[in-house]
């Protein structure tokens, strides 16, 4: 496969609402992002992905768009976005925006027309269906819980489809005019000089509509909608069409939120695939049961983690290129997910960074991850903003959990864990905003955990991420770390996770103790150089036996110097 700029990049994901507030209304904005570009540059990342900033009633954090061409005033103006593109360009930073085209907001003018003027062409922009005797056409469960069908006000026995919230009606991709509108909109933004897009929920655009009551897989009598709307036959025609008409002529970077089955990966990320790369969910959703009920505990082990990461690496490198991530705006903080609470410290944070940043693919760092930001503990349900958290809480109660148990469960995995304001310094609201009314609680640990403190501390998690990025981009190891093959390394000790990156005769070996107990590993003679390690020293004896302390990580190479 050919070299590309986006394979050599490291992406920084921004959740604008929580990143930096410039006008002190308690909500982050585009001018705030502009004021922090230097920080992003200092970290070494050279692409930013900004979550949706389009006009939106914010039912689902901006993933409910009411005008694709307008920046929402809470985030600023269209001119602010132009300025962001300009300033980012001066710093050699590319900008990706979010592309949400499976659905719009119900406040989008198309949907409003469809509702109030059923005879207009906009009726067919969405999926309206007659019910069965006043009941929905089927018992599909929307991804956020409850029926995926909403009765149309003032019409009898008529429903519209929404795979997410009822304020996010699904677009009808079968309608050619809808597709034309979407492609024109994508090109409008790409023509402004965007680097590309992160593409939301795209596997859902083709529906296999069936009437009836299907076997339920929950307490609610409903059935998982994904069986009928994920990656359905025929979707490939539109995905190809979209690429040919938009991304390809612009040579864009595209990363799709698409958990593609291995046997179909080739179509998506192969040489002439629909996208540059896709996000895999197998290791970030390792703690989510198949039903999507994340209030339920799911048991996972590091053996499962290894299997999922390694399988994805091997399959992906066989077909094309991958996107690497441990966090995003839909996930809780990785340190809380993967590391037992009593072992959350800078060592384990750096170990997780080492684990994912050196795999084969383009790394995505989510704002605050580079500081080791942690989950927040909300005292009551009202403290949560996220619509999915509220619906999970409801489902947890229906399932039979007591209110305190349900609150505990949603606290653990709420998407608001990663949406709390960015922790910049020790000032009011962690330097995010001077408002008395910040839209979501600031994590109270900000006096100890903030960017300002970490920038000046050479041993900080921030500086560790910076070094990892530097190794990948500007060191004698950069070609191996970017383009080298991924090779799993087997060791009889299950508690050590090992992998190699290899390019011709150059090899980099990543050694990770994923447990809280000491482990041993014999290092082969060929590895003479240490690239990076997360403790202050390395315990290697004459016989080349390495003692690995809790969550220790060491990266070695067979060239570059002496160990
Ligand atoms: C995935 C987005 O990442 C998530 O935040 C959103 O709720 C859904 N898609 C629906 O757009």
Coordinates of C-alpha atoms and ligand atoms in Angstrom, one line a residue:
X1 CA 0.0 0.0 0.0
X2 CA 1.2 3.5 -0.8
X3 CA 2.4 6.0 1.8
X4 CA -0.1 8.8 2.6
X5 CA -0.1 11.9 4.7
X6 CA -2.8 10.6 6.9
X7 CA -0.9 7.4 7.7
X8 CA 1.9 9.5 9.1
X9 CA -0.4 11.8 11.1
X10 CA -1.4 11.7 14.8
X11 CA -5.0 13.0 15.4
X12 CA -6.2 15.0 18.3
X13 CA -10.0 14.8 18.9
X14 CA -11.8 17.8 20.2
X15 CA -15.2 17.8 21.8
X16 CA -15.8 21.6 21.2
X17 CA -18.5 22.0 23.9
X18 CA -15.9 21.0 26.6
X19 CA -12.6 22.2 25.2
X20 CA -12.2 25.9 25.8
X21 CA -14.8 28.6 26.3
X22 CA -13.7 32.0 24.9
X23 CA -16.8 34.1 25.7
X24 CA -17.5 32.8 29.1
X25 CA -21.0 31.5 28.6
X26 CA -20.0 28.1 30.1
X27 CA -19.8 26.4 26.7
X28 CA -16.7 25.8 24.7
X29 CA -16.4 27.3 21.2
X30 CA -14.4 27.7 18.0
X31 CA -12.5 30.7 19.2
X32 CA -11.5 28.7 22.2
X33 CA -10.1 26.0 20.0
X34 CA -8.2 28.6 18.0
X35 CA -6.6 29.9 21.3
X36 CA -5.4 26.4 22.1
X37 CA -3.9 25.4 18.7
X38 CA -0.4 26.0 20.1
X39 CA -1.0 23.4 22.8
X40 CA -2.1 20.9 20.2
X41 CA 1.0 21.7 18.2
X42 CA 3.2 21.3 21.2
X43 CA 1.9 17.9 21.8
X44 CA 3.0 17.0 18.3
X45 CA -0.4 16.1 16.8
X46 CA -1.0 17.5 13.3
X47 CA -4.7 16.7 12.6
X48 CA -7.7 17.8 14.7
X49 CA -11.1 16.2 14.4
X50 CA -13.8 18.4 15.8
X51 CA -17.1 16.9 16.9
X52 CA -20.2 18.5 15.3
X53 CA -20.4 22.3 15.6
X54 CA -23.3 22.7 13.1
X55 CA -26.6 24.2 14.1
X56 CA -28.3 21.9 16.4
X57 CA -30.8 21.7 19.2
X58 CA -28.2 19.5 21.0
X59 CA -30.5 16.7 21.9
X60 CA -27.5 14.3 21.2
X61 CA -24.5 16.5 21.7
X62 CA -24.7 18.0 18.2
X63 CA -25.2 14.7 16.4
X64 CA -28.7 16.1 15.6
X65 CA -28.1 18.7 13.0
X66 CA -30.7 21.2 12.0
X67 CA -28.6 23.1 9.4
X68 CA -25.6 21.5 7.7
X69 CA -24.3 24.8 6.4
X70 CA -24.5 26.9 9.6
X71 CA -22.2 26.9 12.6
X72 CA -24.4 26.9 15.8
X73 CA -24.1 30.2 17.6
X74 CA -23.2 28.5 20.8
X75 CA -19.9 27.6 19.0
X76 CA -19.5 30.9 17.2
X77 CA -19.9 31.8 13.5
X78 CA -19.1 30.5 10.1
X79 CA -16.3 33.1 10.0
X80 CA -14.8 31.6 13.2
X81 CA -14.6 28.3 11.4
X82 CA -12.9 29.9 8.4
X83 CA -10.5 31.5 10.9
X84 CA -9.8 28.1 12.5
X85 CA -9.0 26.6 9.1
X86 CA -6.7 29.4 8.3
X87 CA -4.9 29.4 11.7
X88 CA -4.6 25.6 11.6
X89 CA -3.1 25.8 8.1
X90 CA -0.5 28.2 9.3
X91 CA 0.5 25.7 11.9
X92 CA 0.4 22.8 9.4
X93 CA -2.5 21.2 11.2
X94 CA -5.3 19.7 9.2
X95 CA -8.9 19.8 10.3
X96 CA -11.5 17.0 10.1
X97 CA -15.1 17.7 10.8
X98 CA -17.8 15.3 11.7
X99 CA -20.2 14.1 9.0
X100 CA -23.6 13.0 10.3
X101 CA -25.7 11.9 7.4
X102 CA -27.7 8.9 8.7
X103 CA -30.1 11.3 10.3
X104 CA -30.8 15.0 10.8
X105 CA -32.4 16.8 13.7
X106 CA -36.2 16.8 13.7
X107 CA -35.8 20.6 13.6
X108 CA -34.2 20.5 10.2
X109 CA -36.3 22.3 7.7
X110 CA -36.6 19.2 5.6
X111 CA -38.2 17.3 8.4
X112 CA -40.4 20.2 9.4
X113 CA -41.6 20.3 5.8
X114 CA -42.1 16.6 5.8
X115 CA -44.3 16.9 8.9
X116 CA -46.3 19.9 8.1
X117 CA -46.6 19.4 4.4
X118 CA -47.0 15.7 3.7
X119 CA -47.5 16.3 0.1
X120 CA -44.1 18.0 -0.3
X121 CA -41.1 16.2 -1.8
X122 CA -39.5 16.3 1.7
X123 CA -41.9 13.6 3.0
X124 CA -39.8 11.1 1.1
X125 CA -36.5 12.5 2.5
X126 CA -37.3 10.5 5.6
X127 CA -38.8 7.1 6.5
X128 CA -42.5 7.4 7.2
X129 CA -44.5 4.2 7.4
X130 CA -48.1 3.2 8.3
X131 CA -48.3 1.4 11.6
X132 CA -50.3 -1.8 12.4
X133 CA -53.6 -0.8 13.9
X134 CA -52.1 2.2 15.6
X135 CA -49.0 0.4 16.7
X136 CA -45.5 0.9 15.2
X137 CA -44.7 -1.1 12.0
X138 CA -42.4 -3.4 14.0
X139 CA -40.7 -3.7 17.4
X140 CA -37.3 -2.4 16.6
X141 CA -35.5 -0.8 19.6
X142 CA -33.7 2.4 18.9
X143 CA -30.0 2.4 19.9
X144 CA -30.7 4.6 22.8
X145 CA -33.7 2.5 24.0
X146 CA -37.4 2.6 23.4
X147 CA -39.2 2.1 20.1
X148 CA -37.4 3.2 16.9
X149 CA -40.7 4.5 15.6
X150 CA -42.3 7.7 16.7
X151 CA -46.0 8.5 16.0
X152 CA -46.5 11.4 13.7
X153 CA -48.5 14.1 15.4
X154 CA -52.0 14.7 14.0
X155 CA -51.9 11.7 11.7
X156 CA -53.5 8.5 12.3
X157 CA -51.5 5.3 12.3
X158 CA -48.4 7.0 10.9
X159 CA -44.8 6.7 12.2
X160 CA -41.3 7.9 11.4
X161 CA -38.1 5.9 11.9
X162 CA -35.3 7.1 14.2
X163 CA -32.4 4.7 15.0
X164 CA -31.2 7.1 17.7
X165 CA -33.3 9.6 19.6
X166 CA -36.8 10.6 18.4
X167 CA -35.2 14.0 17.6
X168 CA -32.9 12.3 15.1
X169 CA -35.2 11.0 12.2
X170 CA -33.3 8.8 9.8
X171 CA -32.8 10.1 6.2
X172 CA -34.1 8.0 3.3
X173 CA -31.0 7.2 1.3
X174 CA -33.0 5.4 -1.3
X175 CA -34.1 8.9 -2.5
X176 CA -31.6 10.1 -5.1
X177 CA -32.3 13.7 -4.3
X178 CA -31.4 13.2 -0.7
X179 CA -28.1 11.7 -1.8
X180 CA -27.5 14.6 -4.1
X181 CA -28.1 17.1 -1.3
X182 CA -25.7 15.3 0.9
X183 CA -22.9 15.1 -1.7
X184 CA -23.3 18.8 -2.4
X185 CA -23.0 19.6 1.3
X186 CA -19.9 17.4 1.7
X187 CA -18.2 19.1 -1.3
X188 CA -19.2 22.6 0.1
X189 CA -17.1 21.8 3.2
X190 CA -14.3 20.0 1.5
X191 CA -13.9 23.0 -0.9
X192 CA -13.2 25.1 2.1
X193 CA -10.0 23.2 2.6
X194 CA -10.9 20.6 5.2
X195 CA -8.6 17.6 5.5
X196 CA -11.6 15.3 5.5
X197 CA -14.2 13.9 7.8
X198 CA -14.9 11.5 10.6
X199 CA -18.1 9.8 9.4
X200 CA -20.9 9.1 11.9
X201 CA -23.0 5.9 12.0
X202 CA -22.6 5.3 8.3
X203 CA -23.3 1.6 8.4
X204 CA -26.9 2.4 9.2
X205 CA -28.0 4.2 6.1
X206 CA -29.5 1.1 4.3
X207 CA -32.6 -0.3 5.9
X208 CA -34.2 -3.7 5.4
X209 CA -37.7 -2.7 6.4
X210 CA -39.9 -5.5 7.7
X211 CA -43.3 -5.4 9.3
X212 CA -44.1 -7.5 12.3
X213 CA -43.2 -8.4 15.9
X214 CA -39.8 -10.0 16.1
X215 CA -38.3 -12.1 18.9
X216 CA -37.3 -9.7 21.7
X217 CA -33.9 -9.7 23.2
X218 CA -34.7 -7.5 26.3
X219 CA -37.1 -6.8 29.1
X220 CA -38.8 -4.2 26.9
X221 CA -40.3 -6.6 24.3
X222 CA -38.2 -4.9 21.6
X223 CA -35.5 -6.2 19.3
X224 CA -32.0 -4.9 18.4
X225 CA -32.4 -2.7 15.4
X226 CA -28.9 -3.4 14.1
X227 CA -30.0 -6.8 12.6
X228 CA -32.0 -4.8 10.0
X229 CA -30.1 -1.6 9.5
X230 CA -26.4 -2.4 9.9
X231 CA -24.3 -3.0 6.7
X232 CA -27.3 -4.2 4.7
X233 CA -26.9 -5.5 1.2
X234 CA -26.9 -2.7 -1.3
X235 CA -25.2 -0.2 1.0
X236 CA -22.0 -0.6 -1.0
X237 CA -23.5 1.2 -4.0
X238 CA -24.1 4.4 -2.0
X239 CA -20.8 4.2 -0.1
X240 CA -18.9 3.9 -3.4
X241 CA -21.0 6.7 -5.0
X242 CA -20.3 9.0 -2.0
X243 CA -16.6 8.4 -2.2
X244 CA -16.4 8.9 -6.0
X245 CA -18.4 12.1 -5.9
X246 CA -16.8 13.7 -2.8
X247 CA -13.8 12.3 -0.9
X248 CA -11.8 10.9 -3.8
X249 CA -11.6 14.0 -5.9
X250 CA -10.5 16.0 -2.8
X251 CA -7.9 13.3 -1.7
X252 CA -9.5 13.5 1.8
X253 CA -8.8 11.6 4.9
X254 CA -11.9 9.7 5.9
X255 CA -12.4 7.7 9.1
X256 CA -15.7 6.0 9.4
X257 CA -17.4 4.9 12.5
X258 CA -18.0 1.5 11.1
X259 CA -17.5 -1.8 12.9
X260 CA -17.1 -3.7 9.7
X261 CA -17.1 -7.5 9.7
X262 CA -13.6 -8.8 8.9
X263 CA -14.7 -10.5 5.7
X264 CA -15.9 -7.2 4.3
X265 CA -13.0 -5.0 5.4
X266 CA -11.4 -5.1 2.0
X267 CA -14.3 -3.1 0.5
X268 CA -14.0 -0.5 3.2
X269 CA -10.3 0.1 3.6
X270 CA -8.7 -1.8 0.7
X271 CA -6.7 0.0 -2.1
X272 CA -9.8 1.6 -3.6
X273 CA -11.9 1.3 -0.4
X274 CA -14.7 3.7 0.6
X275 CA -12.6 5.1 3.5
X276 CA -9.0 5.8 4.5
X277 CA -9.6 3.8 7.7
X278 CA -12.4 2.7 10.1
X279 CA -12.7 2.6 13.9
X280 CA -12.8 -0.9 15.3
X281 CA -14.9 -1.4 18.5
X282 CA -13.7 -4.7 19.6
X283 CA -11.4 -3.5 22.3
X284 CA -13.0 -0.2 23.3
X285 CA -16.4 -1.9 23.8
X286 CA -14.9 -4.9 25.4
X287 CA -16.9 -4.1 28.6
X288 CA -20.2 -3.7 26.8
X289 CA -22.5 -6.7 26.5
X290 CA -23.8 -7.5 23.0
X291 CA -27.2 -6.1 23.8
X292 CA -25.7 -2.7 24.3
X293 CA -26.9 -2.6 27.9
X294 CA -23.9 -1.0 29.4
X295 CA -25.5 -0.8 32.8
X296 CA -24.9 -4.5 33.0
X297 CA -21.4 -5.7 34.2
X298 CA -19.5 -7.6 31.6
X299 CA -16.5 -9.7 32.4
X300 CA -13.4 -9.3 30.3
X301 CA -9.8 -10.2 30.7
X302 CA -6.5 -9.0 29.2
X303 CA -6.4 -12.3 27.2
X304 CA -9.6 -11.1 25.5
X305 CA -8.1 -7.6 25.0
X306 CA -4.9 -9.1 23.5
X307 CA -7.0 -11.3 21.2
X308 CA -9.2 -8.4 20.0
X309 CA -6.4 -6.0 19.5
X310 CA -4.1 -8.5 17.8
X311 CA -6.9 -9.9 15.6
X312 CA -7.8 -6.4 14.5
X313 CA -4.2 -5.5 13.8
X314 CA -3.6 -8.6 11.7
X315 CA -6.8 -8.4 9.7
X316 CA -6.4 -4.7 9.1
X317 CA -2.8 -4.8 7.9
X318 CA -3.8 -7.5 5.5
X319 CA -6.4 -5.3 3.9
X320 CA -5.3 -1.7 4.4
X321 CA -5.0 0.9 7.2
X322 CA -6.5 1.2 10.7
X323 CA -7.5 3.9 13.2
X324 CA -6.1 3.5 16.7
X325 CA -7.9 4.8 19.7
X326 CA -8.7 4.1 23.3
X327 CA -11.0 7.0 24.0
X328 CA -13.5 9.3 22.3
X329 CA -16.6 11.3 23.2
X330 CA -18.7 8.1 23.4
X331 CA -16.4 6.2 25.8
X332 CA -15.6 6.7 29.5
X333 CA -11.9 7.5 30.3
X334 CA -9.7 4.6 29.3
X335 CA -7.7 4.5 32.5
X336 CA -10.9 3.8 34.5
X337 CA -12.0 1.1 32.0
X338 CA -8.8 -0.9 31.8
X339 CA -7.0 -0.4 35.1
X340 CA -8.2 -1.4 38.6
X341 CA -8.9 1.8 40.6
X342 CA -6.1 1.3 43.1
X343 CA -3.6 1.1 40.3
X344 CA -4.6 4.2 38.5
X345 CA -1.4 6.2 38.4
X346 CA 1.1 7.8 35.9
X347 CA 2.7 4.4 35.3
X348 CA -0.4 2.7 34.2
X349 CA -1.5 5.7 32.2
X350 CA 1.8 5.7 30.3
X351 CA 1.5 1.9 29.8
X352 CA -1.9 2.3 28.1
X353 CA -0.4 5.1 25.9
X354 CA 2.5 2.8 24.9
X355 CA 0.1 0.0 24.2
X356 CA -2.0 1.7 21.6
X357 CA 0.2 4.5 20.2
X358 CA 2.7 2.0 18.7
X359 CA 0.3 -0.3 17.0
X360 CA 0.1 -0.1 13.2
X361 CA -2.4 2.6 12.2
X362 CA -3.1 6.3 12.7
X363 CA -3.4 7.1 16.5
X364 CA -6.4 9.3 17.7
X365 CA -5.9 11.0 21.1
X366 CA -9.1 12.3 22.7
X367 CA -8.8 15.6 24.5
X368 CA -7.5 15.2 28.1
X369 CA -6.3 11.6 27.4
X370 CA -2.8 13.0 27.0
X371 CA -3.1 14.3 30.6
X372 CA -4.5 11.0 31.9
X373 CA -7.9 12.6 32.7
X374 CA -10.2 10.3 34.7
X375 CA -13.9 9.6 35.0
X376 CA -16.1 11.9 37.1
X377 CA -18.4 10.7 39.9
X378 CA -21.9 12.3 39.5
X379 CA -23.9 12.5 42.7
X380 CA -27.3 12.4 41.0
X381 CA -28.9 11.6 37.6
X382 CA -29.7 15.3 37.0
X383 CA -25.9 16.0 36.8
X384 CA -25.8 14.0 33.6
X385 CA -26.4 15.8 30.3
X386 CA -26.0 12.8 27.9
X387 CA -29.2 11.5 26.5
X388 CA -27.9 7.9 26.3
X389 CA -27.0 8.0 30.0
X390 CA -30.6 8.9 30.9
X391 CA -32.0 6.1 28.7
X392 CA -29.6 3.5 30.1
X393 CA -30.6 4.6 33.6
X394 CA -34.2 4.0 32.7
X395 CA -33.4 0.6 31.2
X396 CA -31.4 -0.3 34.4
X397 CA -34.4 0.4 36.5
X398 CA -36.7 -1.6 34.2
X399 CA -34.2 -4.5 34.4
X400 CA -34.6 -4.4 38.2
X401 CA -31.7 -2.5 39.6
X402 CA -32.3 -0.2 42.6
X403 CA -31.8 3.5 41.9
X404 CA -28.4 3.6 43.7
X405 CA -27.2 0.6 41.7
X406 CA -28.4 2.1 38.5
X407 CA -26.7 5.4 39.2
X408 CA -23.5 3.5 40.0
X409 CA -23.7 1.6 36.8
X410 CA -24.2 4.7 34.6
X411 CA -21.5 6.6 36.4
X412 CA -19.1 3.9 35.3
X413 CA -19.8 4.1 31.6
X414 CA -21.6 7.4 31.0
X415 CA -20.4 9.3 27.9
X416 CA -20.3 12.4 30.1
X417 CA -17.2 10.9 31.8
X418 CA -15.1 12.1 28.8
X419 CA -17.2 15.2 28.1
X420 CA -16.3 17.0 31.3
X421 CA -14.5 20.3 30.6
X422 CA -10.8 20.1 29.7
X423 CA -8.5 20.7 32.6
X424 CA -6.2 23.5 31.7
X425 CA -4.9 24.9 35.0
X426 CA -5.8 25.5 38.7
X427 CA -8.0 28.5 38.1
X428 CA -11.8 28.5 38.3
X429 CA -13.4 25.7 36.3
X430 CA -10.0 24.4 35.5
X431 CA -9.4 27.4 33.2
X432 CA -12.1 26.1 30.9
X433 CA -14.5 29.1 31.5
X434 CA -15.0 31.8 34.1
X435 CA -18.8 31.3 33.9
X436 CA -20.7 30.3 37.1
X437 CA -22.8 28.2 34.9
X438 CA -20.6 25.6 33.1
X439 CA -22.7 23.2 31.0
X440 CA -21.3 20.0 32.6
X441 CA -19.5 19.6 35.9
X442 CA -15.7 20.0 36.0
X443 CA -13.9 17.0 37.5
X444 CA -12.9 18.0 41.0
X445 CA -9.4 16.5 40.5
X446 CA -8.3 19.4 38.3
X447 CA -6.1 21.2 40.9
X448 CA -3.7 18.1 40.7
X449 CA -4.5 17.1 37.2
X450 CA -4.2 19.8 34.6
X451 CA -2.2 20.8 31.5
X452 CA -0.3 23.7 33.0
X453 CA 1.3 21.5 35.7
X454 CA 2.1 18.7 33.2
X455 CA 3.7 21.0 30.5
X456 CA 6.5 21.9 32.9
X457 CA 7.0 18.4 34.4
X458 CA 9.3 16.3 32.2
X459 CA 7.9 13.1 33.8
X460 CA 4.3 14.0 33.1
X461 CA 1.8 11.9 31.1
X462 CA 1.6 14.8 28.6
X463 CA 5.3 14.7 28.0
X464 CA 5.2 10.9 27.7
X465 CA 2.6 11.2 24.9
X466 CA 4.7 14.0 23.3
X467 CA 7.8 11.6 23.3
X468 CA 5.8 8.8 21.8
X469 CA 4.6 11.1 19.0
X470 CA 8.1 12.4 18.5
X471 CA 9.4 8.8 18.2
X472 CA 6.8 8.1 15.6
X473 CA 7.3 11.3 13.6
X474 CA 10.8 12.5 14.0
X475 CA 13.2 9.7 15.0
X476 CA 15.3 7.1 13.4
X477 CA 12.4 4.7 14.3
X478 CA 9.7 6.6 12.5
X479 CA 9.5 4.4 9.3
X480 CA 9.2 1.2 11.4
X481 CA 6.7 2.7 13.8
X482 CA 4.5 4.1 10.9
X483 CA 4.9 1.5 8.1
X484 CA 6.4 -1.5 9.8
X485 CA 4.4 -4.8 9.9
X486 CA 2.7 -5.7 13.1
X487 CA 3.7 -9.0 14.6
X488 CA 2.2 -10.6 17.7
X489 CA 4.9 -12.1 20.0
X490 CA 4.0 -15.2 22.0
X491 CA 5.3 -15.7 25.5
X492 CA 4.1 -18.4 27.9
X493 CA 3.5 -15.7 30.5
X494 CA 0.0 -14.5 29.8
X495 CA 0.4 -11.4 31.9
X496 CA 2.8 -9.8 29.5
X497 CA 1.5 -8.3 26.3
X498 CA 4.1 -8.3 23.6
X499 CA 4.3 -7.2 20.0
X500 CA 6.8 -6.2 17.4
X501 CA 6.9 -3.8 14.5
X502 CA 9.2 -4.8 11.7
X503 CA 10.4 -3.2 8.6
X504 CA 13.1 -5.1 6.6
X505 CA 15.7 -6.0 9.2
X506 CA 14.7 -3.3 11.7
X507 CA 12.6 -4.5 14.7
X508 CA 10.9 -2.6 17.5
X509 CA 9.7 -4.7 20.4
X510 CA 6.9 -3.5 22.8
X511 CA 6.8 -5.1 26.2
X512 CA 3.8 -4.4 28.5
X513 CA 3.1 -5.8 31.9
X514 CA -0.7 -5.5 32.0
X515 CA -1.0 -6.7 35.6
X516 CA -0.4 -5.3 39.1
X517 CA 2.1 -8.0 39.9
X518 CA 5.7 -8.3 39.0
X519 CA 6.5 -10.3 35.9
X520 CA 9.7 -11.6 34.3
X521 CA 10.8 -11.6 30.7
X522 CA 14.0 -12.7 29.0
X523 CA 15.1 -10.1 26.4
X524 CA 16.7 -11.4 23.3
X525 CA 20.3 -10.4 22.6
X526 CA 19.4 -8.5 19.5
X527 CA 17.5 -5.8 21.3
X528 CA 20.1 -3.2 22.3
X529 CA 18.3 0.1 22.3
X530 CA 15.6 1.5 24.7
X531 CA 13.2 3.8 22.9
X532 CA 11.0 4.7 25.8
X533 CA 10.0 3.3 29.2
X534 CA 7.5 4.3 31.8
X535 CA 9.5 3.8 35.1
X536 CA 12.5 5.8 36.1
X537 CA 14.8 2.9 35.4
X538 CA 14.9 -0.6 34.0
X539 CA 15.6 -3.8 36.0
X540 CA 17.6 -5.9 33.6
X541 CA 20.2 -8.3 35.0
X542 CA 23.3 -9.9 33.4
X543 CA 21.3 -12.9 32.2
X544 CA 19.1 -10.4 30.3
X545 CA 16.2 -11.2 32.6
X546 CA 13.9 -8.2 32.8
X547 CA 11.8 -7.7 36.0
X548 CA 8.7 -5.8 35.1
X549 CA 6.9 -3.9 37.9
X550 CA 3.1 -3.3 37.9
X551 CA 2.0 -1.9 34.6
X552 CA 5.6 -1.3 33.4
X553 CA 6.2 -0.8 29.7
X554 CA 9.4 -0.9 27.8
X555 CA 10.0 -0.4 24.1
X556 CA 13.2 -1.8 22.6
X557 CA 14.8 -1.9 19.2
X558 CA 17.5 -4.1 17.5
X559 CA 19.2 -1.0 16.1
X560 CA 20.1 2.5 17.1
X561 CA 22.5 1.9 20.0
X562 CA 23.5 0.0 23.1
X563 CA 21.3 -1.2 26.0
Ligands
LIG1 C1 -22.0 8.1 17.0 C2 -21.6 9.3 17.7 O1 -20.2 9.2 18.0 C3 -22.5 9.5 19.0 O2 -22.0 10.5 19.8 C4 -23.9 9.7 18.5 O3 -24.7 9.7 19.6 C5 -24.4 8.7 17.5 N1 -23.4 8.3 16.5 C6 -25.6 9.2 16.7 O4 -25.2 10.1 15.8

